[in-house]
CSV table of C-alpha atoms and ligand atoms in Angstrom, one decimal:
chain,number,residue,atom,x,y,z
A,4,UNK,CA,337.0,137.6,186.3
A,5,UNK,CA,337.6,134.2,185.1
A,6,UNK,CA,334.1,131.7,185.3
A,7,UNK,CA,331.2,133.0,184.1
A,8,UNK,CA,327.8,130.8,184.3
A,9,UNK,CA,324.8,131.6,181.7
A,10,UNK,CA,321.9,130.2,182.8
A,11,UNK,CA,319.8,130.0,179.7
A,12,UNK,CA,322.6,129.6,177.3
A,13,UNK,CA,320.4,127.1,175.4
A,14,UNK,CA,317.8,129.8,174.4
A,15,UNK,CA,317.8,132.9,172.7
A,16,UNK,CA,319.1,135.8,173.8
A,17,UNK,CA,321.5,133.2,176.6
A,18,UNK,CA,323.4,132.0,173.1
A,19,UNK,CA,323.5,135.0,171.5
A,20,UNK,CA,325.3,136.1,175.2
A,21,UNK,CA,327.4,133.0,174.5
A,22,UNK,CA,328.6,133.9,171.5
A,23,UNK,CA,329.1,137.4,172.3
A,24,UNK,CA,331.5,136.1,175.5
A,25,UNK,CA,333.4,133.8,173.5
A,26,UNK,CA,334.3,137.0,170.6
A,27,UNK,CA,335.0,139.6,173.6
A,28,UNK,CA,336.5,137.3,176.9
A,29,UNK,CA,338.5,134.9,175.0
A,30,UNK,CA,339.8,133.7,177.9
A,31,UNK,CA,337.4,133.2,180.4
A,32,UNK,CA,335.7,130.3,181.2
A,33,UNK,CA,331.8,129.9,180.0
A,34,UNK,CA,329.8,127.3,182.6
A,35,UNK,CA,327.0,126.7,180.2
A,36,UNK,CA,323.1,125.7,182.1
A,37,UNK,CA,320.1,124.9,180.5
A,38,UNK,CA,317.2,122.4,181.0
A,39,UNK,CA,316.6,122.2,177.0
A,40,UNK,CA,313.3,123.0,177.5
A,41,UNK,CA,310.8,123.8,174.4
A,42,UNK,CA,313.2,126.9,174.1
A,43,UNK,CA,316.3,125.6,174.5
A,44,UNK,CA,318.1,123.7,171.2
A,45,UNK,CA,321.0,122.2,171.8
A,46,UNK,CA,321.9,122.8,168.2
A,47,UNK,CA,322.5,126.2,168.4
A,48,UNK,CA,325.4,125.6,170.3
A,49,UNK,CA,327.0,123.1,168.4
A,50,UNK,CA,329.8,124.8,167.1
A,51,UNK,CA,331.6,126.2,170.4
A,52,UNK,CA,330.3,123.2,172.9
A,53,UNK,CA,333.9,121.1,172.1
A,54,UNK,CA,336.0,124.3,173.3
A,55,UNK,CA,337.6,123.9,176.5
A,56,UNK,CA,336.9,126.8,178.1
A,57,UNK,CA,332.9,125.4,177.3
A,58,UNK,CA,331.4,123.7,179.9
A,59,UNK,CA,327.6,122.6,179.7
A,60,UNK,CA,325.2,121.3,181.7
A,61,UNK,CA,321.4,119.8,181.6
A,62,UNK,CA,320.0,121.5,184.7
A,63,UNK,CA,317.3,123.1,186.1
A,64,UNK,CA,317.5,125.8,188.8
A,65,UNK,CA,315.5,125.5,190.3
A,66,UNK,CA,317.2,122.2,191.1
A,67,UNK,CA,318.3,122.7,194.3
A,68,UNK,CA,320.8,119.7,194.0
A,69,UNK,CA,321.9,120.1,191.3
A,70,UNK,CA,322.7,123.5,191.0
A,71,UNK,CA,324.6,123.4,194.1
A,72,UNK,CA,326.0,120.2,193.4
A,73,UNK,CA,327.2,122.6,189.9
A,74,UNK,CA,328.5,125.3,192.0
A,75,UNK,CA,330.4,122.5,193.8
A,76,UNK,CA,331.7,121.4,191.2
A,77,UNK,CA,332.6,124.5,189.4
A,78,UNK,CA,333.4,127.9,191.4
A,79,UNK,CA,331.6,130.6,189.2
A,80,UNK,CA,333.0,133.8,190.1
A,81,UNK,CA,330.1,135.2,187.6
A,82,UNK,CA,326.0,133.9,187.0
A,83,UNK,CA,324.3,136.0,184.5
A,84,UNK,CA,320.5,134.7,184.2
A,85,UNK,CA,319.3,134.2,181.2
A,86,UNK,CA,317.0,130.6,182.3
A,87,UNK,CA,313.2,131.4,182.2
A,88,UNK,CA,309.5,130.3,180.7
A,89,UNK,CA,309.4,133.5,179.1
A,90,UNK,CA,306.3,133.9,176.6
A,91,UNK,CA,303.3,135.4,177.1
A,92,UNK,CA,301.3,133.9,176.1
A,93,UNK,CA,302.2,130.4,177.2
A,94,UNK,CA,302.3,131.9,180.5
A,95,UNK,CA,298.3,132.8,179.9
A,96,UNK,CA,297.7,129.4,179.7
A,97,UNK,CA,300.0,127.7,181.9
A,98,UNK,CA,301.0,130.0,185.0
A,99,UNK,CA,302.7,127.5,187.2
A,100,UNK,CA,306.0,126.4,184.8
A,101,UNK,CA,306.7,130.4,185.1
A,102,UNK,CA,306.3,130.8,189.1
A,103,UNK,CA,309.0,128.2,189.1
A,104,UNK,CA,311.7,128.6,186.5
A,105,UNK,CA,311.6,132.0,187.6
A,106,UNK,CA,310.9,132.7,190.4
A,107,UNK,CA,312.1,129.8,192.7
A,108,UNK,CA,314.8,129.5,189.7
A,109,UNK,CA,316.2,132.2,191.3
A,110,UNK,CA,316.1,132.0,194.7
A,111,UNK,CA,317.9,128.4,193.9
A,112,UNK,CA,321.4,130.4,192.0
A,113,UNK,CA,321.3,133.3,194.6
A,114,UNK,CA,321.3,130.7,197.4
A,115,UNK,CA,324.2,129.0,195.7
A,116,UNK,CA,326.1,132.1,195.3
A,117,UNK,CA,325.8,132.9,198.6
A,118,UNK,CA,327.1,129.2,200.0
A,119,UNK,CA,329.8,129.2,197.5
A,120,UNK,CA,330.4,132.8,197.2
A,121,UNK,CA,330.5,135.7,193.9
A,122,UNK,CA,331.8,138.3,192.2
A,123,UNK,CA,328.6,138.9,191.0
A,124,UNK,CA,325.3,138.1,189.7
A,125,UNK,CA,323.0,139.7,186.9
A,126,UNK,CA,319.5,139.0,186.1
A,127,UNK,CA,318.5,139.7,183.2
A,128,UNK,CA,314.8,141.4,183.4
A,129,UNK,CA,312.5,143.4,181.3
A,130,UNK,CA,310.5,145.8,180.7
A,131,UNK,CA,307.3,144.1,181.1
A,132,UNK,CA,307.8,144.1,184.6
A,133,UNK,CA,307.0,148.0,184.8
A,134,UNK,CA,303.4,147.1,183.0
A,135,UNK,CA,303.0,149.4,179.6
A,136,UNK,CA,302.2,152.9,179.1
A,137,UNK,CA,299.5,154.9,177.1
A,138,UNK,CA,300.1,155.1,173.0
A,139,UNK,CA,298.2,159.1,173.3
A,140,UNK,CA,301.4,159.5,175.9
A,141,UNK,CA,304.2,159.6,173.7
A,142,UNK,CA,305.9,161.6,176.0
A,143,UNK,CA,306.9,158.2,179.1
A,144,UNK,CA,309.3,156.1,179.3
A,145,UNK,CA,309.8,153.2,181.4
A,146,UNK,CA,313.3,154.5,183.8
A,147,UNK,CA,314.8,152.9,186.8
A,148,UNK,CA,312.5,154.4,189.0
A,149,UNK,CA,309.1,153.3,187.5
A,150,UNK,CA,306.8,151.4,189.6
A,151,UNK,CA,306.9,147.4,188.9
A,152,UNK,CA,302.9,147.1,188.1
A,153,UNK,CA,302.7,143.7,186.0
A,154,UNK,CA,300.3,143.2,183.6
A,155,UNK,CA,300.2,139.3,182.6
A,156,UNK,CA,302.1,136.3,184.3
A,157,UNK,CA,304.7,135.7,182.6
A,158,UNK,CA,305.5,139.4,183.7
A,159,UNK,CA,304.3,139.5,187.5
A,160,UNK,CA,306.3,136.5,187.2
A,161,UNK,CA,309.8,138.5,186.7
A,162,UNK,CA,308.9,141.2,188.8
A,163,UNK,CA,308.5,138.7,191.3
A,164,UNK,CA,312.3,137.3,191.0
A,165,UNK,CA,313.4,140.6,190.7
A,166,UNK,CA,312.4,141.9,193.6
A,167,UNK,CA,313.6,139.0,195.6
A,168,UNK,CA,317.1,139.6,193.8
A,169,UNK,CA,317.4,143.4,195.2
A,170,UNK,CA,315.6,141.4,199.4
A,171,UNK,CA,318.8,139.5,198.6
A,172,UNK,CA,321.3,142.7,198.1
A,173,UNK,CA,320.0,144.5,201.1
A,174,UNK,CA,319.3,141.2,203.4
A,175,UNK,CA,322.1,138.8,202.7
A,176,UNK,CA,324.8,141.3,201.2
A,177,UNK,CA,325.0,139.8,197.6
A,178,UNK,CA,326.6,141.6,194.8
A,179,UNK,CA,323.5,141.9,192.7
A,180,UNK,CA,322.7,144.1,189.4
A,181,UNK,CA,319.4,143.6,187.6
A,182,UNK,CA,319.0,144.2,183.9
A,183,UNK,CA,314.9,145.2,182.4
A,184,UNK,CA,315.4,145.3,178.1
A,185,UNK,CA,313.2,146.2,175.8
A,186,UNK,CA,312.2,143.4,173.0
A,187,UNK,CA,315.0,141.4,171.1
A,188,UNK,CA,315.4,140.3,168.0
A,189,UNK,CA,317.9,138.2,165.9
A,190,UNK,CA,319.3,134.8,164.7
A,191,UNK,CA,318.0,131.9,167.0
A,192,UNK,CA,314.9,134.3,167.8
A,193,UNK,CA,312.4,131.3,169.1
A,194,UNK,CA,309.1,130.9,166.2
A,195,UNK,CA,306.6,131.5,168.5
A,196,UNK,CA,307.8,135.4,169.1
A,197,UNK,CA,306.1,137.6,166.9
A,198,UNK,CA,309.0,138.5,164.1
A,199,UNK,CA,310.8,134.9,163.8
A,200,UNK,CA,306.8,133.9,162.9
A,201,UNK,CA,306.3,136.7,160.9
A,202,UNK,CA,309.4,135.6,158.8
A,203,UNK,CA,308.4,131.8,158.9
A,204,UNK,CA,305.1,132.0,158.1
A,205,UNK,CA,305.1,134.5,155.2
A,206,UNK,CA,307.9,132.0,154.3
A,207,UNK,CA,305.3,129.3,153.2
A,208,UNK,CA,302.2,132.5,152.8
A,209,UNK,CA,300.7,131.0,155.3
A,210,UNK,CA,298.0,134.0,157.4
A,211,UNK,CA,300.4,136.4,159.7
A,212,UNK,CA,297.7,137.0,162.9
A,213,UNK,CA,298.5,139.8,164.7
A,214,UNK,CA,296.2,140.3,167.9
A,215,UNK,CA,294.0,142.6,168.2
A,216,UNK,CA,293.8,145.9,165.6
A,217,UNK,CA,298.3,145.5,165.6
A,218,UNK,CA,298.6,149.0,167.6
A,219,UNK,CA,300.4,147.7,170.1
A,220,UNK,CA,304.0,149.5,170.4
A,221,UNK,CA,307.1,147.3,171.5
A,222,UNK,CA,310.8,148.9,171.3
A,223,UNK,CA,312.6,146.5,169.5
A,224,UNK,CA,316.5,145.9,169.8
A,225,UNK,CA,319.1,143.6,168.0
A,226,UNK,CA,320.1,140.8,170.3
A,227,UNK,CA,323.8,141.2,169.9
A,228,UNK,CA,323.3,145.3,171.5
A,229,UNK,CA,321.7,143.4,174.9
A,230,UNK,CA,324.7,141.4,174.8
A,231,UNK,CA,326.6,144.5,174.8
A,232,UNK,CA,324.9,145.8,177.6
A,233,UNK,CA,324.9,143.0,179.1
A,234,UNK,CA,328.9,142.7,179.0
A,235,UNK,CA,329.5,146.2,180.6
A,236,UNK,CA,326.8,146.0,183.1
A,237,UNK,CA,328.6,142.8,184.7
A,238,UNK,CA,332.2,144.4,184.8
A,239,UNK,CA,331.2,148.5,185.5
A,240,UNK,CA,327.6,148.2,186.3
A,241,UNK,CA,327.4,149.1,190.6
A,242,UNK,CA,325.6,146.7,192.2
A,243,UNK,CA,322.6,147.0,193.9
A,244,UNK,CA,321.6,148.6,190.3
A,245,UNK,CA,319.2,148.4,187.9
A,246,UNK,CA,319.8,149.6,184.6
A,247,UNK,CA,317.1,150.0,181.5
A,248,UNK,CA,318.1,148.8,177.5
A,249,UNK,CA,316.6,149.8,175.2
A,250,UNK,CA,317.9,151.5,171.8
A,251,UNK,CA,314.3,154.3,171.1
A,252,UNK,CA,313.4,151.6,168.4
A,253,UNK,CA,309.2,152.3,168.9
A,254,UNK,CA,307.0,150.3,166.3
A,255,UNK,CA,303.3,149.3,166.7
A,256,UNK,CA,302.7,145.1,165.2
A,257,UNK,CA,301.3,146.2,162.4
A,258,UNK,CA,304.7,148.3,161.3
A,259,UNK,CA,307.4,145.6,162.3
A,260,UNK,CA,305.2,143.0,160.5
A,261,UNK,CA,304.6,145.8,156.8
A,262,UNK,CA,308.7,146.5,157.2
A,263,UNK,CA,308.8,142.4,157.6
A,264,UNK,CA,306.8,141.8,154.4
A,265,UNK,CA,308.9,144.5,152.7
A,266,UNK,CA,312.1,142.8,152.8
A,267,UNK,CA,311.2,139.0,151.9
A,268,UNK,CA,308.7,140.5,149.5
A,269,UNK,CA,305.4,138.6,151.0
A,270,UNK,CA,302.0,141.0,150.3
A,271,UNK,CA,300.2,142.6,153.3
A,272,UNK,CA,297.4,140.6,152.3
A,273,UNK,CA,298.5,137.7,154.0
A,274,UNK,CA,297.4,140.3,156.8
A,275,UNK,CA,295.4,138.2,159.3
A,276,UNK,CA,294.0,140.4,163.0
A,277,UNK,CA,293.0,137.9,165.2
A,278,UNK,CA,291.6,137.8,168.5
A,279,UNK,CA,293.3,140.4,170.9
A,280,UNK,CA,295.7,138.7,173.9
A,281,UNK,CA,294.2,138.9,177.4
A,282,UNK,CA,295.7,141.3,179.4
A,283,UNK,CA,297.9,143.1,176.5
A,284,UNK,CA,300.2,145.5,177.1
A,285,UNK,CA,299.7,148.4,174.7
A,286,UNK,CA,303.3,150.1,174.5
A,287,UNK,CA,306.6,149.9,175.7
A,288,UNK,CA,308.9,152.3,175.8
A,289,UNK,CA,312.6,152.5,177.9
A,290,UNK,CA,314.7,155.7,178.4
A,291,UNK,CA,318.1,154.2,178.4
A,292,UNK,CA,320.0,156.9,180.0
A,293,UNK,CA,321.5,156.0,182.2
A,294,UNK,CA,323.1,153.0,180.6
A,295,UNK,CA,324.4,155.8,178.6
A,296,UNK,CA,325.6,158.0,181.2
A,297,UNK,CA,327.0,155.5,183.3
A,298,UNK,CA,328.4,153.1,181.1
A,299,UNK,CA,328.5,154.1,178.4
A,300,UNK,CA,326.6,152.1,176.0
A,301,UNK,CA,324.4,152.4,173.8
A,302,UNK,CA,323.4,149.6,170.4
A,303,UNK,CA,324.8,150.0,167.6
A,304,UNK,CA,322.2,149.0,165.2
A,305,UNK,CA,319.3,150.7,164.0
A,306,UNK,CA,315.7,148.5,163.1
A,307,UNK,CA,316.2,148.6,159.7
A,308,UNK,CA,319.7,147.3,159.5
A,309,UNK,CA,318.4,144.2,162.4
A,310,UNK,CA,315.5,143.4,160.4
A,311,UNK,CA,317.7,142.9,157.4
A,312,UNK,CA,320.3,141.6,159.2
A,313,UNK,CA,317.8,139.0,160.8
A,314,UNK,CA,315.5,138.2,157.8
A,315,UNK,CA,318.4,137.5,156.1
A,316,UNK,CA,319.6,134.5,158.6
A,317,UNK,CA,316.2,133.0,158.4
A,318,UNK,CA,317.0,132.3,155.0
A,319,UNK,CA,320.2,131.4,155.5
A,320,UNK,CA,319.2,128.6,157.8
A,321,UNK,CA,316.3,127.7,157.4
A,322,UNK,CA,317.1,124.5,158.4
A,323,UNK,CA,317.8,125.6,162.1
A,324,UNK,CA,313.8,127.0,162.4
A,325,UNK,CA,312.0,124.1,160.3
A,326,UNK,CA,313.2,122.0,162.8
A,327,UNK,CA,311.4,123.6,165.0
A,328,UNK,CA,308.6,124.0,163.1
A,329,UNK,CA,308.0,120.4,162.1
A,330,UNK,CA,307.9,118.9,165.8
A,331,UNK,CA,305.7,119.5,168.5
A,332,UNK,CA,305.7,123.5,167.6
A,333,UNK,CA,303.1,122.8,165.1
A,334,UNK,CA,300.6,121.5,167.5
A,335,UNK,CA,301.6,124.2,169.4
A,336,UNK,CA,300.5,126.6,166.7
A,337,UNK,CA,296.6,124.7,165.9
A,338,UNK,CA,296.2,125.2,170.3
A,339,UNK,CA,297.0,128.8,170.5
A,340,UNK,CA,295.4,130.2,167.5
A,341,UNK,CA,292.7,127.9,167.1
A,342,UNK,CA,289.9,130.2,168.7
A,343,UNK,CA,291.5,133.3,167.6
B,97,LIG,P1,314.2,131.5,175.5
B,97,LIG,O1,312.7,131.2,175.8
B,97,LIG,O2,314.8,131.7,174.0
B,97,LIG,O3,315.5,130.9,176.2
B,97,LIG,C1,315.2,130.7,178.5
B,97,LIG,C2,316.0,130.1,178.5
B,97,LIG,O4,316.2,129.1,179.2
B,97,LIG,C3,316.2,127.9,177.2
B,97,LIG,O5,316.9,127.9,176.4
B,97,LIG,C4,315.0,127.5,178.1
B,97,LIG,O6,314.8,126.2,177.6
B,97,LIG,C5,316.2,128.0,179.2
B,97,LIG,N1,315.4,127.3,180.6
B,97,LIG,C6,313.9,127.3,181.0
B,97,LIG,N2,313.2,127.0,182.1
B,97,LIG,C7,315.1,126.7,182.7
B,97,LIG,C8,315.6,125.9,183.8
B,97,LIG,N3,314.0,125.7,185.2
B,97,LIG,N4,316.0,125.4,184.5
B,97,LIG,C9,316.9,125.9,183.9
B,97,LIG,N5,317.2,126.4,182.4
B,97,LIG,C10,316.0,126.7,181.9
B,97,LIG,O7,314.0,132.8,175.9
B,97,LIG,P2,314.9,135.0,176.1
B,97,LIG,O8,314.1,135.0,174.9
B,97,LIG,O9,316.0,134.3,175.4
B,97,LIG,O10,314.8,134.6,176.9
B,97,LIG,C11,315.6,134.7,178.8
B,97,LIG,C12,316.1,136.0,179.1
B,97,LIG,O11,316.0,137.4,178.5
B,97,LIG,C13,315.3,135.6,179.8
B,97,LIG,O12,315.0,135.6,181.1
B,97,LIG,C14,313.5,136.9,179.3
B,97,LIG,O13,312.3,136.9,180.7
B,97,LIG,C15,314.2,137.4,179.3
B,97,LIG,N6,313.8,139.1,177.9
B,97,LIG,C16,313.7,138.9,177.3
B,97,LIG,C17,313.2,139.6,176.4
B,97,LIG,C18,313.0,139.2,174.8
B,97,LIG,O14,312.3,139.3,174.1
B,97,LIG,N7,312.8,137.8,174.6
B,97,LIG,C19,313.3,140.8,176.6
B,97,LIG,C20,314.0,141.3,177.5
B,97,LIG,C21,314.6,140.1,178.7
B,98,LIG,P1,306.2,139.0,171.7
B,98,LIG,O1,307.5,138.5,170.3
B,98,LIG,O2,304.9,137.7,172.0
B,98,LIG,O3,307.3,139.2,172.4
B,98,LIG,P2,306.1,140.2,173.9
B,98,LIG,O4,305.3,139.6,173.9
B,98,LIG,O5,307.4,139.8,175.3
B,98,LIG,O6,306.2,142.0,173.6
B,98,LIG,O7,304.8,139.3,171.0
B,98,LIG,C1,305.6,141.0,170.6
B,98,LIG,C2,304.5,141.5,170.1
B,98,LIG,O8,303.5,140.9,168.6
B,98,LIG,C3,303.1,141.7,171.3
B,98,LIG,O9,302.3,143.6,171.1
B,98,LIG,C4,301.8,140.8,170.7
B,98,LIG,C5,302.2,140.6,169.5
B,98,LIG,N1,302.0,139.6,168.9
B,98,LIG,C6,300.7,139.6,167.8
B,98,LIG,O10,300.4,139.7,167.1
B,98,LIG,N2,300.3,138.5,167.0
B,98,LIG,C7,301.4,137.2,167.0
B,98,LIG,O11,301.2,136.1,166.4
B,98,LIG,C8,302.5,136.8,168.7
B,98,LIG,C9,302.7,136.1,168.7
B,98,LIG,C10,302.4,138.6,169.0
């Protein structure tokens, strides 16, 4: 493998994957594509953009002409598609852009792969495609065979993309893999998502909005463990397969918020229960046995270590997130949380 096209590389997980690849495969060329939506931040990549083996393009993965031209010029042998609209709350407000970027974007990339030839197309998907599990059945986990059963426009768009990826494999023989990961956290996480939202607001002694009763469970994975898993899949994963990625780190939202507050030395009195998210999934929990068995992957960062590292990162990189929350984000927060 020599040239990897990474879409969404200026976002949270995509940028961490760029850093992971540069550290672990310094001889590879990386073609980074990102539309630089509100969630994409070129500042994140500033230390690596000048490297001779990093080529950055600002482009929309759903723009056929731009993507085909890019493939014509760059001829990547591997594509890892992170680019997506990724926030459930935004998808509830305005689903249209989720369908364009997440579904049409995936189709466009795969059409370019068919035309120009590719060694591997990897789709970065989510455990949210499986819907949710009940709180009173802790024995249940999502396996790769769990039926798709989505709740939000976001998860429906991701599931649609997964189905298209499988169809392109079966119909056109495109060499694809899909990974479905649980909730990530770590450096460069956009502050609209729970953990960075809590860190940034707690540091300012602002109220911390917890939806509903805070009993919803998420299965948290440190972002670099997700990157290691994708690296394994694109090198050694079996074509046509789905791999679930997770680390058995289930926590209720309330537990997560309290852990962060403890780490920051801030009081629990900042917690404010607000109106629940519409269609709010109760519990996500991944069974990662296939990743472990077939690819020898397992996460290396425990939740407690990961939270410590993440809080430290946000304390040491205030400029990165303060730039974000001082801009349009302010209006987003006021609009999204006004009626809660
Ligand atoms: P993010 O919102 O932080 O980043 C998404 C990036 O994609 C941004 O840089 C944005 O500018 C770019 N982008 C959006 N639309 C685009 C388009 N049309 N063309 C080109 N670029 C576009 O999201 P993230 O949390 O880094 O998630 C990355 C991927 O991982 C997504 O596909 C998401 O569904 C998946 N995922 C995320 C999590 C999680 O916990 N964050 C868990 C499992 C799977
Ligand atoms: P989020 O980070 O948006 O990820 P996802 O919806 O993909 O799981 O939310 C994580 C959990 O935290 C989810 O159950 C919703 C909840 N949540 C809050 O309670 N308050 C908030 O302000 C946000 C953004 C999320």
